Each structure stands twice: as C-alpha cells, then as structure tokens.
Amino acid sequence: MTPHSASHELAQVNISRLKFPLDSPELKDFVDALDPVNAVADRSDGFVWRLQSDAGDATDVRIFGDEWLIVNMSVWRDIDALTAFMYQGQHRELLSRRNEWFERVKESMTALWWVEAGCRPTVADAEKALLRLREHGPTPEAFTLRTSFPAPGGASA
C-alpha cells in the first residue's frame, strides 16, 4: 500500500493538447464518454474532489492560457485510490485511445502533489506543479506515478 497521511490528500492534474476542436466529429467518442467516466470517478473509493465548471466537467477551463489544452484535476485519498480508478473500466478504454484525440507531447503533462486534507487546488496550483516537474523532475512537491513520494507526515517509502 502507498504511504499516506490522513492529514494530506493527493492532487493530480493531467492536461492534453487537442488534435481537433471539442465539438468536432473526431472527438465525439471522447466527449460522449466524459459524463459517464466522471460519474464513475465520483463514486470511486478514495475519490475526494474534481475540478469542474458549471457545465459539469472542466473542458472549458483554461490552463496556461491555451484554448487547445484541456485539463483534468482531482483530489484522491492516496495514490492507490487514483491508480485503481485510472486503470479500470471505461477510463482505461479512453486511455488506450488517447493518441486518436490528443497530440503527442514530450513535456510532462501529468503531475501529482500532496495537499492538506480539505484543500482544493486551483488551476494556478496545477500550472505550478507541472512547471516544477518539467524543470526539476520528480520531487516531493511535484511527482509522477512512476516516481512518487509519501505524503508529509506519512510513513516513509
């Protein structure tokens, strides 16, 4: 089990650069899957919160001021809860099709970081985490699933 602390929760952000406009036929399968996948996330063990606009998802939330980037940001109890959701069911199916919908990018597009329990990160926090990861690689302040760090005050890894 991944070390965590009841005083901290795991924030995650992932961004993607669209190949096509969101209302294009090429992205119909992706857009149609958003509500069902978000509903599964909302019911998942360990799910705490996700970024959403009045539309119920975050596809109209801008990150880095770029209209071609879409953002997904959420908070989870710990890394185990996040990975259990990510690699099952319809979310896993969407992951397998990501190259159809999104540009391949060399820079880090996903970052994880620990927040105090009850904290809801902002888009500015997500930008900061992504930039930190891109500049410094994985650190306790911004890391990846492959190279993760325990929550502050949690058991050592």
Coordinates of N, CA and C in Angstrom, one line a residue:
M1 N 0.8 -1.2 0.0 CA 0.0 0.0 0.0 C 0.9 1.2 0.0
T2 N 0.5 2.3 -0.7 CA 1.2 3.5 -0.8 C 1.1 4.3 0.5
P3 N 2.2 4.7 1.1 CA 2.2 5.5 2.3 C 1.4 6.8 2.1
H4 N 0.5 7.1 3.0 CA -0.2 8.4 3.0 C -0.6 8.8 4.4
S5 N -1.1 10.0 4.6 CA -1.4 10.5 5.9 C -2.8 11.0 5.8
A6 N -3.5 10.8 6.9 CA -4.9 11.3 7.0 C -4.9 12.9 6.9
S7 N -3.8 13.5 7.1 CA -3.8 15.0 7.1 C -3.5 15.5 5.7
H8 N -3.2 14.6 4.7 CA -3.0 15.0 3.4 C -3.7 14.2 2.4
E9 N -4.0 14.8 1.2 CA -4.7 14.1 0.1 C -3.8 14.3 -1.1
L10 N -4.1 13.5 -2.1 CA -3.3 13.5 -3.4 C -4.0 14.3 -4.4
A11 N -3.4 15.4 -4.9 CA -3.9 16.2 -6.0 C -3.2 15.6 -7.3
Q12 N -4.0 15.6 -8.4 CA -3.4 15.2 -9.7 C -4.0 16.2 -10.7
V13 N -3.1 16.4 -11.7 CA -3.5 17.2 -12.8 C -3.0 16.5 -14.1
N14 N -3.8 16.4 -15.1 CA -3.3 16.0 -16.4 C -3.9 16.9 -17.4
I15 N -3.1 17.3 -18.4 CA -3.5 18.1 -19.4 C -3.3 17.4 -20.7
S16 N -4.0 17.8 -21.7 CA -3.9 17.2 -23.1 C -4.1 18.3 -24.1
R17 N -3.3 18.2 -25.2 CA -3.4 19.1 -26.3 C -4.3 18.4 -27.4
L18 N -5.4 19.1 -27.6 CA -6.4 18.5 -28.6 C -5.9 18.5 -30.0
K19 N -6.2 17.5 -30.7 CA -5.9 17.4 -32.1 C -7.0 18.1 -33.0
F20 N -8.2 18.2 -32.4 CA -9.4 18.7 -33.1 C -10.2 19.5 -32.1
P21 N -11.1 20.4 -32.6 CA -12.0 21.1 -31.7 C -12.9 20.1 -30.9
L22 N -13.2 20.5 -29.7 CA -14.1 19.6 -28.9 C -15.4 19.2 -29.5
D23 N -15.9 20.2 -30.3 CA -17.2 19.9 -31.0 C -17.1 19.2 -32.3
S24 N -15.9 18.7 -32.6 CA -15.7 18.0 -33.9 C -16.1 16.6 -33.9
P25 N -16.4 16.0 -35.0 CA -16.8 14.6 -35.1 C -15.7 13.7 -34.6
E26 N -14.4 14.1 -34.8 CA -13.3 13.3 -34.4 C -13.2 13.1 -32.9
L27 N -13.8 14.0 -32.1 CA -13.7 13.9 -30.7 C -15.1 13.5 -30.0
K28 N -16.0 13.1 -30.9 CA -17.3 12.7 -30.3 C -17.3 11.6 -29.3
D29 N -16.5 10.6 -29.6 CA -16.5 9.5 -28.6 C -15.9 9.9 -27.3
F30 N -14.8 10.8 -27.3 CA -14.2 11.3 -26.1 C -15.2 12.1 -25.3
V31 N -15.8 13.1 -26.0 CA -16.8 14.0 -25.3 C -18.0 13.2 -24.8
D32 N -18.5 12.3 -25.5 CA -19.6 11.5 -25.1 C -19.3 10.6 -23.8
A33 N -18.0 10.3 -23.6 CA -17.6 9.5 -22.5 C -17.3 10.3 -21.2
L34 N -17.2 11.6 -21.4 CA -16.8 12.4 -20.2 C -17.8 12.3 -19.0
D35 N -19.1 12.4 -19.2 CA -20.0 12.3 -18.1 C -20.0 11.0 -17.5
P36 N -20.1 9.9 -18.3 CA -20.1 8.6 -17.6 C -18.8 8.3 -16.8
V37 N -17.6 8.7 -17.4 CA -16.3 8.4 -16.7 C -16.3 9.3 -15.4
N38 N -16.7 10.5 -15.5 CA -16.7 11.4 -14.4 C -17.6 10.8 -13.3
A39 N -18.7 10.3 -13.7 CA -19.7 9.7 -12.7 C -19.0 8.5 -12.0
V40 N -18.3 7.7 -12.7 CA -17.5 6.6 -12.1 C -16.5 7.1 -11.1
A41 N -15.8 8.1 -11.5 CA -14.7 8.7 -10.7 C -15.4 9.2 -9.4
D42 N -16.5 9.9 -9.5 CA -17.2 10.5 -8.4 C -17.6 9.4 -7.4
R43 N -17.9 8.2 -7.8 CA -18.3 7.1 -6.9 C -17.2 6.2 -6.5
S44 N -16.0 6.5 -7.0 CA -14.8 5.6 -6.7 C -14.4 5.7 -5.3
D45 N -13.9 4.6 -4.7 CA -13.4 4.6 -3.4 C -12.1 5.5 -3.4
G46 N -12.1 6.4 -2.4 CA -10.9 7.3 -2.3 C -11.0 8.6 -3.1
F47 N -12.0 8.7 -3.9 CA -12.2 10.0 -4.6 C -12.7 11.1 -3.7
V48 N -12.1 12.3 -3.8 CA -12.4 13.4 -2.9 C -13.1 14.5 -3.7
W49 N -12.5 15.0 -4.8 CA -13.0 16.2 -5.5 C -12.4 16.2 -6.9
R50 N -13.1 16.9 -7.8 CA -12.6 17.1 -9.1 C -13.0 18.5 -9.6
L51 N -12.1 19.1 -10.4 CA -12.3 20.4 -11.0 C -13.5 20.3 -12.0
Q52 N -14.4 21.2 -11.9 CA -15.5 21.3 -12.9 C -16.0 22.7 -13.0
S53 N -16.5 23.0 -14.1 CA -17.1 24.3 -14.3 C -18.6 24.1 -14.2
D54 N -19.4 25.1 -14.5 CA -20.9 25.0 -14.4 C -21.4 23.9 -15.4
A55 N -20.6 23.6 -16.4 CA -21.0 22.5 -17.4 C -20.9 21.1 -16.8
G56 N -20.2 21.0 -15.6 CA -20.1 19.7 -15.0 C -18.8 18.9 -15.3
D57 N -18.0 19.5 -16.2 CA -16.7 18.9 -16.5 C -15.7 20.1 -16.5
A58 N -14.5 19.9 -17.0 CA -13.6 21.0 -17.0 C -13.1 21.4 -18.4
T59 N -13.8 20.9 -19.4 CA -13.3 21.2 -20.8 C -13.3 22.6 -21.2
D60 N -14.0 23.5 -20.4 CA -14.0 24.9 -20.8 C -13.1 25.7 -19.8
V61 N -12.3 25.0 -18.9 CA -11.4 25.6 -18.0 C -10.1 25.8 -18.7
R62 N -9.5 26.9 -18.8 CA -8.2 27.2 -19.5 C -7.1 26.9 -18.5
I63 N -6.0 26.3 -19.1 CA -4.7 26.2 -18.4 C -3.6 26.7 -19.3
F64 N -2.7 27.4 -18.7 CA -1.6 28.0 -19.5 C -2.1 28.9 -20.6
G65 N -3.4 29.4 -20.4 CA -4.0 30.3 -21.4 C -4.1 29.8 -22.8
D66 N -4.2 28.5 -22.9 CA -4.1 27.8 -24.2 C -5.5 27.1 -24.5
E67 N -6.2 27.6 -25.5 CA -7.5 27.0 -25.8 C -7.5 25.6 -26.3
W68 N -6.3 25.1 -26.7 CA -6.2 23.8 -27.3 C -5.8 22.8 -26.2
L69 N -5.5 23.3 -25.0 CA -5.2 22.4 -23.8 C -6.5 22.1 -23.0
I70 N -6.8 20.9 -22.7 CA -7.8 20.6 -21.7 C -7.2 20.1 -20.5
V71 N -7.9 20.3 -19.3 CA -7.3 20.0 -18.0 C -8.3 19.1 -17.3
N72 N -7.7 18.1 -16.6 CA -8.4 17.3 -15.7 C -7.6 17.4 -14.3
M73 N -8.3 17.8 -13.3 CA -7.7 17.9 -12.0 C -8.6 17.3 -10.9
S74 N -8.0 16.5 -10.0 CA -8.8 15.9 -9.0 C -8.0 15.7 -7.7
V75 N -8.7 15.4 -6.7 CA -8.0 15.1 -5.4 C -8.5 13.7 -5.0
W76 N -7.6 12.9 -4.5 CA -7.8 11.5 -4.1 C -7.3 11.2 -2.7
R77 N -7.7 10.2 -2.0 CA -7.2 9.8 -0.7 C -5.8 9.5 -0.8
D78 N -5.3 8.8 -1.8 CA -3.9 8.4 -1.9 C -3.7 7.9 -3.3
I79 N -2.4 7.5 -3.6 CA -2.0 7.0 -4.9 C -2.8 5.7 -5.3
D80 N -3.0 4.9 -4.3 CA -3.6 3.6 -4.6 C -5.1 3.8 -5.1
A81 N -5.8 4.8 -4.5 CA -7.1 5.1 -4.9 C -7.1 5.6 -6.4
L82 N -6.2 6.5 -6.7 CA -6.1 7.1 -8.0 C -5.8 6.0 -9.0
T83 N -4.8 5.2 -8.8 CA -4.5 4.2 -9.8 C -5.6 3.2 -10.0
A84 N -6.3 2.8 -8.9 CA -7.4 1.9 -9.0 C -8.4 2.4 -10.0
F85 N -8.7 3.7 -9.9 CA -9.7 4.3 -10.9 C -9.1 4.3 -12.3
M86 N -7.9 4.8 -12.4 CA -7.3 5.1 -13.7 C -7.2 3.9 -14.6
Y87 N -6.9 2.7 -14.1 CA -6.6 1.6 -14.9 C -7.8 0.5 -14.9
Q88 N -9.0 1.0 -14.8 CA -10.1 0.1 -14.9 C -11.2 0.6 -15.8
G89 N -12.1 -0.2 -16.2 CA -13.3 0.1 -16.9 C -13.1 1.1 -18.1
Q90 N -14.1 2.0 -18.2 CA -14.2 2.9 -19.3 C -13.0 3.9 -19.3
H91 N -12.5 4.3 -18.1 CA -11.3 5.2 -18.1 C -10.1 4.5 -18.8
R92 N -9.9 3.2 -18.5 CA -8.8 2.5 -19.2 C -9.0 2.5 -20.7
E93 N -10.3 2.3 -21.1 CA -10.6 2.3 -22.6 C -10.2 3.6 -23.2
L94 N -10.6 4.7 -22.5 CA -10.2 6.0 -23.0 C -8.7 6.2 -23.1
L95 N -8.0 5.8 -22.1 CA -6.6 5.9 -22.1 C -6.0 5.2 -23.3
S96 N -6.5 4.1 -23.7 CA -6.0 3.3 -24.8 C -6.2 4.1 -26.1
R97 N -7.1 5.0 -26.1 CA -7.5 5.7 -27.4 C -6.9 7.2 -27.4
R98 N -6.2 7.6 -26.4 CA -5.7 9.0 -26.3 C -5.0 9.5 -27.5
N99 N -4.2 8.6 -28.2 CA -3.5 9.1 -29.3 C -4.4 9.5 -30.5
E100 N -5.6 9.0 -30.5 CA -6.6 9.4 -31.5 C -7.0 10.9 -31.4
W101 N -7.0 11.3 -30.1 CA -7.6 12.6 -29.8 C -6.7 13.7 -29.4
F102 N -5.5 13.3 -28.9 CA -4.6 14.3 -28.3 C -3.2 14.2 -29.0
E103 N -2.5 15.3 -29.1 CA -1.2 15.4 -29.6 C -0.2 14.7 -28.7
R104 N 0.8 14.1 -29.3 CA 1.9 13.6 -28.5 C 2.8 14.8 -28.1
V105 N 3.1 14.9 -26.9 CA 3.9 16.0 -26.4 C 5.0 15.4 -25.5
K106 N 6.2 16.0 -25.7 CA 7.4 15.5 -25.0 C 7.4 15.9 -23.5
E107 N 6.9 17.1 -23.2 CA 7.0 17.6 -21.8 C 6.0 17.0 -20.9
S108 N 6.2 17.0 -19.7 CA 5.3 16.4 -18.7 C 3.9 17.1 -18.8
M109 N 2.9 16.2 -18.9 CA 1.5 16.7 -18.9 C 0.7 16.2 -17.7
T110 N 1.3 15.5 -16.8 CA 0.7 15.0 -15.6 C 1.6 15.2 -14.4
A111 N 1.0 15.7 -13.4 CA 1.7 15.9 -12.1 C 0.9 15.5 -10.9
L112 N 1.5 15.0 -9.9 CA 0.9 14.7 -8.6 C 1.6 15.5 -7.5
W113 N 0.8 15.9 -6.5 CA 1.4 16.6 -5.4 C 0.4 16.4 -4.2
W114 N 1.0 16.5 -3.0 CA 0.2 16.3 -1.8 C -0.4 17.7 -1.4
V115 N -1.6 17.7 -1.0 CA -2.3 18.9 -0.4 C -2.8 18.6 1.0
E116 N -3.0 19.6 1.8 CA -3.6 19.3 3.1 C -5.0 18.9 2.9
A117 N -5.4 17.9 3.7 CA -6.8 17.4 3.6 C -7.8 18.6 3.6
G118 N -8.7 18.6 2.7 CA -9.7 19.6 2.6 C -9.3 20.7 1.6
C119 N -8.1 20.8 1.2 CA -7.6 21.8 0.3 C -8.1 21.4 -1.2
R120 N -8.5 22.4 -1.9 CA -8.9 22.2 -3.3 C -8.0 23.0 -4.2
P121 N -7.1 22.4 -4.9 CA -6.1 23.1 -5.7 C -6.8 23.9 -6.8
T122 N -6.1 25.0 -7.2 CA -6.5 25.8 -8.3 C -5.8 25.5 -9.6
V123 N -6.2 26.0 -10.7 CA -5.5 25.9 -11.9 C -4.1 26.4 -11.8
A124 N -4.0 27.5 -11.1 CA -2.6 28.1 -10.9 C -1.7 27.1 -10.1
D125 N -2.3 26.4 -9.2 CA -1.5 25.4 -8.4 C -1.1 24.3 -9.4
A126 N -2.0 23.9 -10.3 CA -1.7 22.8 -11.3 C -0.6 23.3 -12.2
E127 N -0.7 24.5 -12.7 CA 0.4 25.0 -13.6 C 1.7 25.0 -12.9
K128 N 1.7 25.5 -11.6 CA 3.0 25.5 -10.8 C 3.6 24.1 -10.7
A129 N 2.7 23.1 -10.4 CA 3.2 21.7 -10.3 C 3.8 21.2 -11.6
L130 N 3.1 21.4 -12.7 CA 3.6 21.0 -14.0 C 4.9 21.6 -14.3
L131 N 5.0 22.9 -14.1 CA 6.2 23.6 -14.4 C 7.4 23.1 -13.5
R132 N 7.1 22.9 -12.2 CA 8.1 22.4 -11.3 C 8.6 21.0 -11.8
L133 N 7.7 20.2 -12.1 CA 8.0 18.8 -12.6 C 8.9 18.9 -13.9
R134 N 8.5 19.7 -14.8 CA 9.2 19.9 -16.0 C 10.6 20.4 -15.8
E135 N 10.8 21.3 -14.9 CA 12.1 21.9 -14.6 C 13.0 21.1 -13.7
H136 N 12.4 20.4 -12.7 CA 13.3 19.8 -11.7 C 13.1 18.2 -11.7
G137 N 12.2 17.7 -12.5 CA 11.9 16.3 -12.4 C 11.1 16.0 -11.1
P138 N 10.9 14.7 -10.8 CA 10.1 14.4 -9.7 C 10.7 14.8 -8.3
T139 N 10.0 15.5 -7.5 CA 10.4 16.0 -6.2 C 9.2 15.8 -5.3
P140 N 9.3 15.9 -4.0 CA 8.1 15.8 -3.1 C 7.1 16.8 -3.4
E141 N 7.4 17.9 -4.1 CA 6.5 19.0 -4.4 C 5.7 18.7 -5.7
A142 N 6.2 17.9 -6.6 CA 5.5 17.6 -7.9 C 6.2 16.3 -8.4
F143 N 5.4 15.3 -8.6 CA 6.0 14.0 -8.9 C 5.0 13.2 -9.9
T144 N 5.4 12.0 -10.2 CA 4.7 11.2 -11.1 C 4.3 9.9 -10.4
L145 N 3.4 9.1 -11.1 CA 3.1 7.8 -10.6 C 4.3 6.9 -10.5
R146 N 5.2 7.0 -11.5 CA 6.4 6.2 -11.6 C 7.4 6.5 -10.5
T147 N 7.5 7.8 -10.2 CA 8.4 8.3 -9.2 C 7.6 9.1 -8.2
S148 N 7.1 8.4 -7.2 CA 6.2 9.1 -6.2 C 6.9 9.3 -4.9
F149 N 6.3 10.1 -4.0 CA 6.8 10.4 -2.7 C 5.7 10.3 -1.7
P150 N 6.0 9.9 -0.5 CA 5.0 9.8 0.5 C 4.4 11.1 1.0
A151 N 3.2 11.1 1.5 CA 2.6 12.4 2.0 C 3.4 12.9 3.2
P152 N 3.5 14.2 3.3 CA 4.1 14.7 4.5 C 3.5 14.1 5.8
G153 N 4.4 13.7 6.7 CA 3.9 13.1 7.9 C 3.4 11.7 7.8
G154 N 3.5 11.1 6.5 CA 3.1 9.7 6.3 C 4.3 8.8 6.6
A155 N 4.1 7.5 6.5 CA 5.2 6.6 6.7 C 6.2 6.8 5.6
S156 N 7.5 6.4 5.8 CA 8.5 6.5 4.8 C 8.3 5.4 3.8
A157 N 8.7 5.7 2.6 CA 8.5 4.7 1.5 C 9.6 3.6 1.6

